[in-house]
Amino acid sequence: MRILQVTNKVPYPIKDGGAIACMNLARGFSLLGHKVTILSMNTVKHQVKLEEIPEAIKDLAEFKLIKVPARISKISALINLLFSKKPYNAVRFISGPFKTGLKNLLQENKFDIIQLEGLYVCPYIPLIRQYSSAKIVYRAHNIEHEIWERTSEMASGLVRIYLKILSNRIKKFEKGLLNNYDLLVPITERDRAILDEMGNTKPFHVSQTGIDSSVLIPNSKKLEHPSLFHIGSLEWTPNQEGLIWFIDNCWPAIHEKFPNLTFYIAGRNAPVWLQKKFGYPKIVFKGEVADAYDFMNSKSIMAVPLFSGSGMRIKIIEGMALGKPIVTTPIGTEGISTTSGKNILIAETKTEFIDAISKLIDDKELFDKIGKNAIEYIHEKFDNITTASALVEFYKMQTS
């Protein structure tokens, strides 16, 4: 099959959840013998030069990058708030140059499947219909309005009001795009159910993000035990909120109980105001690490205090694949169907987080059991080739 994946950000470096979700599936398609093309908006915020993408990655897919500003501006956001009913998040990605590039690509190539990676490339569906007879797939990485609803609940004052307006606009935008596509591919069963409730009537196939077991290899040679760590994009609001909550509410008690324990925080694009929160004793901020898997392998307990967001947390899947005992919230484990006490520990309150982390430090048998079960579970349920193969079979059924 000839498959085109369309993204609102270049999926390289393969570090954040969106890039991992896109490239893991591209890898699966390619290894199964399908021809993959990736058309991406090359935004100012996440600009990538084609020559920066390694040849091994380019062997998986042909990359087409189109410059799109998509700048975030307070003035533009204010104008949008006052004079538009469309969500600012979506308007930023509507681009004349991208329309032209997409049109040219469709005129020069024939595709069987055009897979739209996320909500913000769905406005291009009418253009795709004009120039291609391919099946159009909406791959829903999350329920976008839910992210902003949950984020607004964590905020206060004018910010809360603005985020409420934004989440309502995104929900209306999301509903308006339902059924414009031919096929729906949610990443979690929960998201599928929500999209059906919202009005989806198109054929669907739930396809979670798979993991590449040839890359995610547990290695305890450099393990610092006990130690605590968090890794994720630090420009993402749910990660920021969760970390601040954890540092303010949990870390003082954990540090008092285990004064030699170090809490390592890794992630890119942490704003200065957030970095100032990392000044507590025994908190070490690593910034963007060169090799995320080496970093994760070298630390023992993974803390993911997440109270907003939507979709599937890929860093949790990767952490489990590396045998990390993870302490997270119910939101953190949405879509992964874990079992607390068996392959993960679920906590919601300050006391529950402190108790769960304390148990993993004090009880090596529990630490080992959770890590071992996590590896087995992820390898059984999230193999990348199995995931990609099942999706291809769904596509073949729908195109025959």
Coordinates of C-alpha atoms in Angstrom, one line a residue:
M1 CA 0.0 0.0 0.0
R2 CA 1.0 3.6 -0.5
I3 CA 0.4 5.5 2.7
L4 CA 0.7 9.2 3.3
Q5 CA 1.0 10.4 6.9
V6 CA 0.2 14.1 7.4
T7 CA 1.4 15.9 10.5
N8 CA 1.3 19.4 12.0
K9 CA 4.9 19.0 13.2
V10 CA 8.0 17.2 11.9
P11 CA 8.1 13.9 13.8
Y12 CA 11.8 14.2 14.4
P13 CA 13.6 14.2 16.9
I14 CA 11.5 11.1 17.9
K15 CA 11.2 12.2 21.5
D16 CA 7.7 13.5 22.3
G17 CA 4.6 11.4 22.2
G18 CA 3.3 12.7 18.9
A19 CA 6.5 12.0 17.1
I20 CA 6.9 8.6 18.6
A21 CA 3.3 7.7 17.7
C22 CA 3.8 8.8 14.1
M23 CA 7.2 7.3 13.5
N24 CA 6.6 3.9 15.3
L25 CA 3.7 3.3 13.0
A26 CA 5.7 4.5 9.9
R27 CA 8.4 2.1 10.9
G28 CA 5.8 -0.7 11.2
F29 CA 4.3 0.1 7.8
S30 CA 7.7 0.2 6.2
L31 CA 9.0 -3.1 7.7
L32 CA 5.8 -4.7 6.5
G33 CA 6.7 -3.6 2.9
H34 CA 4.5 -0.6 2.4
K35 CA 5.6 2.7 0.8
V36 CA 5.3 5.6 3.3
T37 CA 5.4 9.3 2.7
I38 CA 5.3 11.8 5.6
L39 CA 4.2 15.4 4.8
S40 CA 4.9 17.7 7.8
M41 CA 4.4 21.3 8.7
N42 CA 7.9 22.6 9.5
T43 CA 6.9 25.2 12.1
V44 CA 9.1 28.0 13.6
K45 CA 8.8 26.4 17.1
H46 CA 9.9 22.9 16.0
Q47 CA 12.0 23.7 12.9
V48 CA 14.0 20.8 11.4
K49 CA 16.3 20.6 8.5
L50 CA 15.8 17.6 6.2
E51 CA 19.5 16.8 6.4
E52 CA 19.3 16.5 10.2
I53 CA 17.1 13.5 9.9
P54 CA 19.3 10.4 9.9
E55 CA 19.4 8.2 6.8
A56 CA 18.1 5.2 8.8
I57 CA 14.9 7.2 9.5
K58 CA 14.7 8.4 5.9
D59 CA 14.9 4.8 4.8
L60 CA 11.5 4.2 6.5
A61 CA 9.7 7.0 4.8
E62 CA 10.0 9.8 2.3
F63 CA 9.8 13.1 4.1
K64 CA 8.3 16.3 2.7
L65 CA 8.6 19.4 4.9
I66 CA 6.7 22.6 4.3
K67 CA 7.5 25.8 6.2
V68 CA 4.5 27.0 8.2
P69 CA 5.0 29.8 10.8
A70 CA 2.3 28.6 13.3
R71 CA 3.7 31.2 15.7
I72 CA 2.1 31.5 19.2
S73 CA 1.4 35.2 19.9
K74 CA -0.4 36.7 22.8
I75 CA -1.7 39.5 20.6
S76 CA -2.9 37.0 18.0
A77 CA -4.5 34.9 20.7
L78 CA -6.3 38.0 22.1
I79 CA -7.6 39.0 18.6
N80 CA -8.8 35.4 18.0
L81 CA -10.6 35.4 21.4
L82 CA -12.4 38.7 20.7
F83 CA -13.1 38.4 17.0
S84 CA -13.3 34.7 16.1
K85 CA -15.3 31.7 17.1
K86 CA -12.6 29.2 16.0
P87 CA -10.0 27.8 18.4
Y88 CA -6.7 29.6 18.3
N89 CA -4.9 26.2 18.4
A90 CA -6.5 25.2 15.1
V91 CA -6.2 28.5 13.3
R92 CA -2.4 28.6 13.7
F93 CA -2.1 25.5 11.4
I94 CA -4.2 26.7 8.5
S95 CA -1.6 27.7 6.0
G96 CA -1.6 28.7 2.3
P97 CA 1.9 27.3 1.6
F98 CA 0.8 24.0 3.2
K99 CA -2.3 23.8 1.1
T100 CA -0.2 24.4 -2.0
G101 CA 2.4 21.7 -1.0
L102 CA -0.3 19.2 -0.2
K103 CA -2.1 19.9 -3.5
N104 CA 1.1 19.4 -5.4
L105 CA 2.0 16.2 -3.6
L106 CA -1.5 14.7 -4.3
Q107 CA -1.3 15.7 -8.0
E108 CA 2.1 14.1 -8.4
N109 CA 1.4 10.9 -6.4
K110 CA -1.3 8.3 -6.0
F111 CA -2.0 7.1 -2.4
D112 CA -4.2 4.3 -1.1
I113 CA -4.4 5.7 2.5
I114 CA -4.0 9.3 3.7
Q115 CA -3.6 9.2 7.5
L116 CA -4.1 12.5 9.3
E117 CA -2.1 12.5 12.5
G118 CA -4.2 14.5 14.9
L119 CA -7.0 17.0 14.9
Y120 CA -5.2 20.0 13.5
V121 CA -4.6 18.7 10.0
C122 CA -8.2 17.7 9.6
P123 CA -9.2 21.1 8.1
Y124 CA -7.3 19.9 4.9
I125 CA -9.8 17.1 4.3
P126 CA -11.9 19.1 1.6
L127 CA -8.6 19.8 -0.3
I128 CA -7.6 16.1 -0.1
R129 CA -11.0 15.1 -1.5
Q130 CA -10.4 17.4 -4.5
Y131 CA -7.1 15.9 -5.5
S132 CA -7.1 12.3 -4.2
S133 CA -9.4 9.3 -4.2
A134 CA -7.5 7.7 -1.3
K135 CA -9.3 6.7 1.9
I136 CA -8.9 9.5 4.5
V137 CA -8.1 8.4 8.0
Y138 CA -8.4 10.5 11.1
R139 CA -5.9 9.1 13.6
A140 CA -7.1 10.6 16.9
H141 CA -4.0 10.8 19.1
N142 CA -6.3 12.1 22.0
I143 CA -9.6 13.8 22.7
E144 CA -8.3 17.3 22.1
H145 CA -11.0 19.3 24.0
E146 CA -10.6 17.1 27.0
I147 CA -7.0 18.2 27.4
W148 CA -8.0 21.8 27.7
E149 CA -11.1 21.1 29.8
R150 CA -8.8 19.3 32.3
T151 CA -6.2 22.0 32.1
S152 CA -8.8 24.7 32.8
E153 CA -9.9 22.9 35.9
M154 CA -6.3 23.1 37.2
A155 CA -6.1 26.9 36.5
S156 CA -7.7 29.9 38.2
G157 CA -8.8 33.5 37.5
L158 CA -8.7 34.9 34.0
V159 CA -6.5 31.9 32.8
R160 CA -9.3 29.5 33.8
I161 CA -11.9 31.6 32.0
Y162 CA -9.8 31.8 28.8
L163 CA -9.0 28.0 28.9
K164 CA -12.7 27.2 29.4
I165 CA -13.6 29.3 26.3
L166 CA -10.8 27.6 24.3
S167 CA -11.9 24.1 25.4
N168 CA -15.5 24.8 24.3
R169 CA -14.3 26.1 21.0
I170 CA -12.1 23.0 20.4
K171 CA -15.0 20.7 21.4
K172 CA -17.2 22.4 18.8
F173 CA -14.4 22.3 16.2
E174 CA -13.8 18.6 17.0
K175 CA -17.5 17.7 16.6
G176 CA -17.7 19.7 13.4
L177 CA -14.9 17.5 11.8
L178 CA -16.5 14.2 12.8
N179 CA -17.4 12.0 9.9
N180 CA -15.6 14.2 7.3
Y181 CA -13.0 11.4 7.1
D182 CA -13.6 7.8 5.8
L183 CA -12.1 5.9 8.7
L184 CA -11.3 6.5 12.3
V185 CA -8.2 5.2 14.1
P186 CA -8.2 6.2 17.8
I187 CA -5.2 5.3 20.0
T188 CA -7.3 4.0 22.9
E189 CA -10.6 2.2 23.4
R190 CA -11.7 5.0 25.8
D191 CA -11.1 7.6 23.1
R192 CA -13.1 5.5 20.6
A193 CA -16.1 5.4 23.0
I194 CA -15.9 9.2 23.5
L195 CA -15.8 9.9 19.8
D196 CA -18.7 7.5 19.2
E197 CA -20.7 9.4 21.9
M198 CA -19.8 12.7 20.1
G199 CA -21.3 11.3 16.9
N200 CA -18.8 9.3 15.0
T201 CA -20.5 6.9 12.5
K202 CA -17.5 5.8 10.4
P203 CA -15.7 2.5 10.6
F204 CA -13.0 2.4 13.3
H205 CA -10.0 0.4 14.4
V206 CA -8.4 1.1 17.8
S207 CA -4.6 1.1 17.2
Q208 CA -2.5 1.9 20.3
T209 CA 1.1 3.1 19.9
G210 CA 3.4 0.1 19.6
I211 CA 6.9 -0.2 21.0
D212 CA 10.0 -1.4 19.2
S213 CA 11.5 -4.1 21.5
S214 CA 14.7 -4.0 19.5
V215 CA 15.3 -0.4 20.8
L216 CA 13.7 -0.5 24.2
I217 CA 16.0 -2.9 26.0
P218 CA 16.1 -3.0 29.8
N219 CA 19.7 -2.5 31.2
S220 CA 20.5 -2.3 34.9
K221 CA 24.3 -2.0 34.6
K222 CA 24.3 1.7 35.5
L223 CA 21.2 1.6 37.7
E224 CA 21.1 4.0 40.6
H225 CA 18.9 2.4 43.3
P226 CA 17.0 3.9 44.9
S227 CA 16.4 7.0 42.8
L228 CA 13.4 8.8 41.5
F229 CA 12.9 10.3 38.0
H230 CA 10.5 12.1 35.7
I231 CA 10.9 12.5 31.9
G232 CA 8.7 14.2 29.4
S233 CA 8.2 17.4 27.4
L234 CA 8.4 20.3 29.9
E235 CA 6.7 22.7 27.6
W236 CA 3.5 20.6 27.9
T237 CA 1.1 22.2 30.4
P238 CA -0.1 18.9 32.0
N239 CA 3.5 17.9 32.7
Q240 CA 4.2 21.3 34.2
E241 CA 1.2 21.2 36.4
G242 CA 1.8 17.7 37.6
L243 CA 5.5 18.3 38.5
I244 CA 4.7 21.5 40.4
W245 CA 2.0 19.7 42.4
F246 CA 4.4 16.8 43.1
I247 CA 7.3 19.1 44.2
D248 CA 5.1 21.2 46.4
N249 CA 3.0 18.5 48.0
C250 CA 5.0 15.3 47.9
W251 CA 8.7 15.9 47.6
P252 CA 9.3 17.6 51.1
A253 CA 7.9 14.5 52.9
I254 CA 9.8 12.1 50.6
H255 CA 13.0 14.0 51.1
E256 CA 12.6 14.0 54.8
K257 CA 12.0 10.3 54.9
F258 CA 14.8 9.4 52.4
P259 CA 17.3 12.3 52.6
N260 CA 19.8 10.5 50.3
L261 CA 17.2 10.0 47.5
T262 CA 17.7 12.1 44.4
F263 CA 14.8 13.2 42.2
Y264 CA 16.0 13.6 38.6
I265 CA 13.9 15.6 36.1
A266 CA 14.6 15.4 32.4
G267 CA 12.9 17.0 29.4
R268 CA 13.2 19.7 26.8
N269 CA 12.0 23.3 26.6
A270 CA 11.5 23.8 30.4
P271 CA 10.6 27.5 30.8
V272 CA 12.7 29.5 33.2
W273 CA 9.8 29.9 35.7
L274 CA 9.5 26.1 35.9
Q275 CA 13.2 25.5 36.3
K276 CA 13.1 27.8 39.4
K277 CA 10.8 25.2 41.0
F278 CA 13.6 22.7 40.7
G279 CA 15.7 24.4 43.4
Y280 CA 14.5 22.1 46.2
P281 CA 17.2 19.9 47.9
K282 CA 18.1 16.7 46.0
I283 CA 16.2 17.7 42.9
V284 CA 18.5 17.5 39.8
F285 CA 17.4 19.0 36.6
K286 CA 19.0 17.3 33.6
G287 CA 17.3 19.2 30.8
E288 CA 17.0 17.5 27.5
V289 CA 19.0 14.2 27.7
A290 CA 21.0 12.9 24.7
D291 CA 19.5 9.4 25.0
A292 CA 16.2 9.1 26.9
Y293 CA 16.4 5.3 27.2
D294 CA 19.9 5.4 28.7
F295 CA 18.7 7.9 31.2
M296 CA 15.6 5.9 32.1
N297 CA 17.7 2.7 32.4
S298 CA 20.0 4.4 34.8
K299 CA 17.2 5.4 37.3
S300 CA 14.9 3.2 39.3
I301 CA 11.4 4.6 40.1
M302 CA 9.4 6.7 37.6
A303 CA 7.0 9.3 38.9
V304 CA 4.3 10.6 36.5
P305 CA 1.9 12.9 38.5
L306 CA -0.6 13.7 35.7
F307 CA -3.9 15.3 36.4
S308 CA -4.9 16.6 32.9
G309 CA -4.2 15.6 29.3
S310 CA -5.8 12.9 27.2
G311 CA -4.9 10.0 25.0
M312 CA -2.1 7.6 25.8
R313 CA 1.1 8.5 27.7
I314 CA 3.8 6.9 25.6
K315 CA 6.6 7.7 28.1
I316 CA 4.7 5.4 30.5
I317 CA 4.6 2.6 27.9
E318 CA 8.4 3.1 27.3
G319 CA 9.1 3.1 31.0
M320 CA 7.2 -0.1 31.6
A321 CA 9.0 -1.7 28.6
L322 CA 12.3 -0.8 30.3
G323 CA 11.1 -2.5 33.5
K324 CA 10.6 0.7 35.5
P325 CA 8.2 0.6 38.5
I326 CA 5.9 3.6 37.8
V327 CA 3.8 5.6 40.1
T328 CA 1.1 7.6 38.3
T329 CA -2.5 8.8 38.4
P330 CA -5.5 7.1 36.8
I331 CA -5.3 9.8 34.0
G332 CA -1.6 8.7 33.5
T333 CA -2.6 5.2 32.8
E334 CA -5.7 5.8 30.6
G335 CA -5.7 3.6 27.5
I336 CA -3.0 1.3 28.8
S337 CA -5.2 -1.0 30.9
T338 CA -2.7 -1.5 33.6
T339 CA -3.3 -3.2 37.0
S340 CA -2.3 -1.3 40.1
G341 CA -0.1 -3.5 42.4
K342 CA 0.8 -5.9 39.6
N343 CA 2.5 -3.9 36.8
I344 CA 2.2 -0.3 38.0
L345 CA 1.2 1.6 41.1
I346 CA -1.7 4.1 40.9
A347 CA -1.9 7.1 43.2
E348 CA -4.2 10.1 43.3
T349 CA -3.5 12.0 46.5
K350 CA -0.4 13.3 48.2
T351 CA -0.5 10.5 50.8
E352 CA -0.9 7.8 48.1
F353 CA 2.0 9.1 46.1
I354 CA 4.3 9.2 49.1
D355 CA 3.2 5.7 50.3
A356 CA 3.6 4.1 46.8
I357 CA 7.1 5.6 46.4
S358 CA 8.1 4.6 49.9
K359 CA 7.0 1.0 49.3
L360 CA 9.1 0.7 46.2
I361 CA 12.1 2.0 48.0
D362 CA 11.6 -0.2 51.1
D363 CA 10.4 -3.4 49.5
K364 CA 12.9 -4.6 46.8
E365 CA 10.8 -7.6 46.1
L366 CA 7.8 -5.4 45.2
F367 CA 10.1 -3.2 43.1
D368 CA 11.4 -6.2 41.1
K369 CA 7.9 -7.7 40.7
I370 CA 6.3 -4.5 39.3
G371 CA 9.2 -4.0 36.9
K372 CA 9.2 -7.6 35.6
N373 CA 5.4 -7.7 35.2
A374 CA 5.5 -4.3 33.4
I375 CA 8.0 -5.6 30.8
E376 CA 5.9 -8.8 30.2
Y377 CA 2.7 -6.8 29.8
I378 CA 4.0 -4.2 27.3
H379 CA 5.7 -6.9 25.2
E380 CA 2.5 -8.9 25.1
K381 CA 0.1 -6.0 24.3
F382 CA 2.1 -3.3 22.5
D383 CA 4.4 -4.9 20.0
N384 CA 4.9 -2.5 17.1
I385 CA 4.8 -4.9 14.2
T386 CA 1.6 -6.6 15.6
T387 CA -0.1 -3.2 16.0
A388 CA 0.9 -2.0 12.5
S389 CA -0.1 -5.3 10.9
A390 CA -3.5 -5.3 12.4
L391 CA -4.1 -1.7 11.2
V392 CA -2.9 -2.6 7.6
E393 CA -5.4 -5.5 7.6
F394 CA -8.2 -3.0 8.6
Y395 CA -7.1 -0.7 5.8
K396 CA -7.1 -3.6 3.2
M397 CA -10.6 -4.6 4.3
Q398 CA -11.8 -1.0 3.9
T399 CA -10.2 -0.4 0.5
S400 CA -11.1 -3.7 -1.2

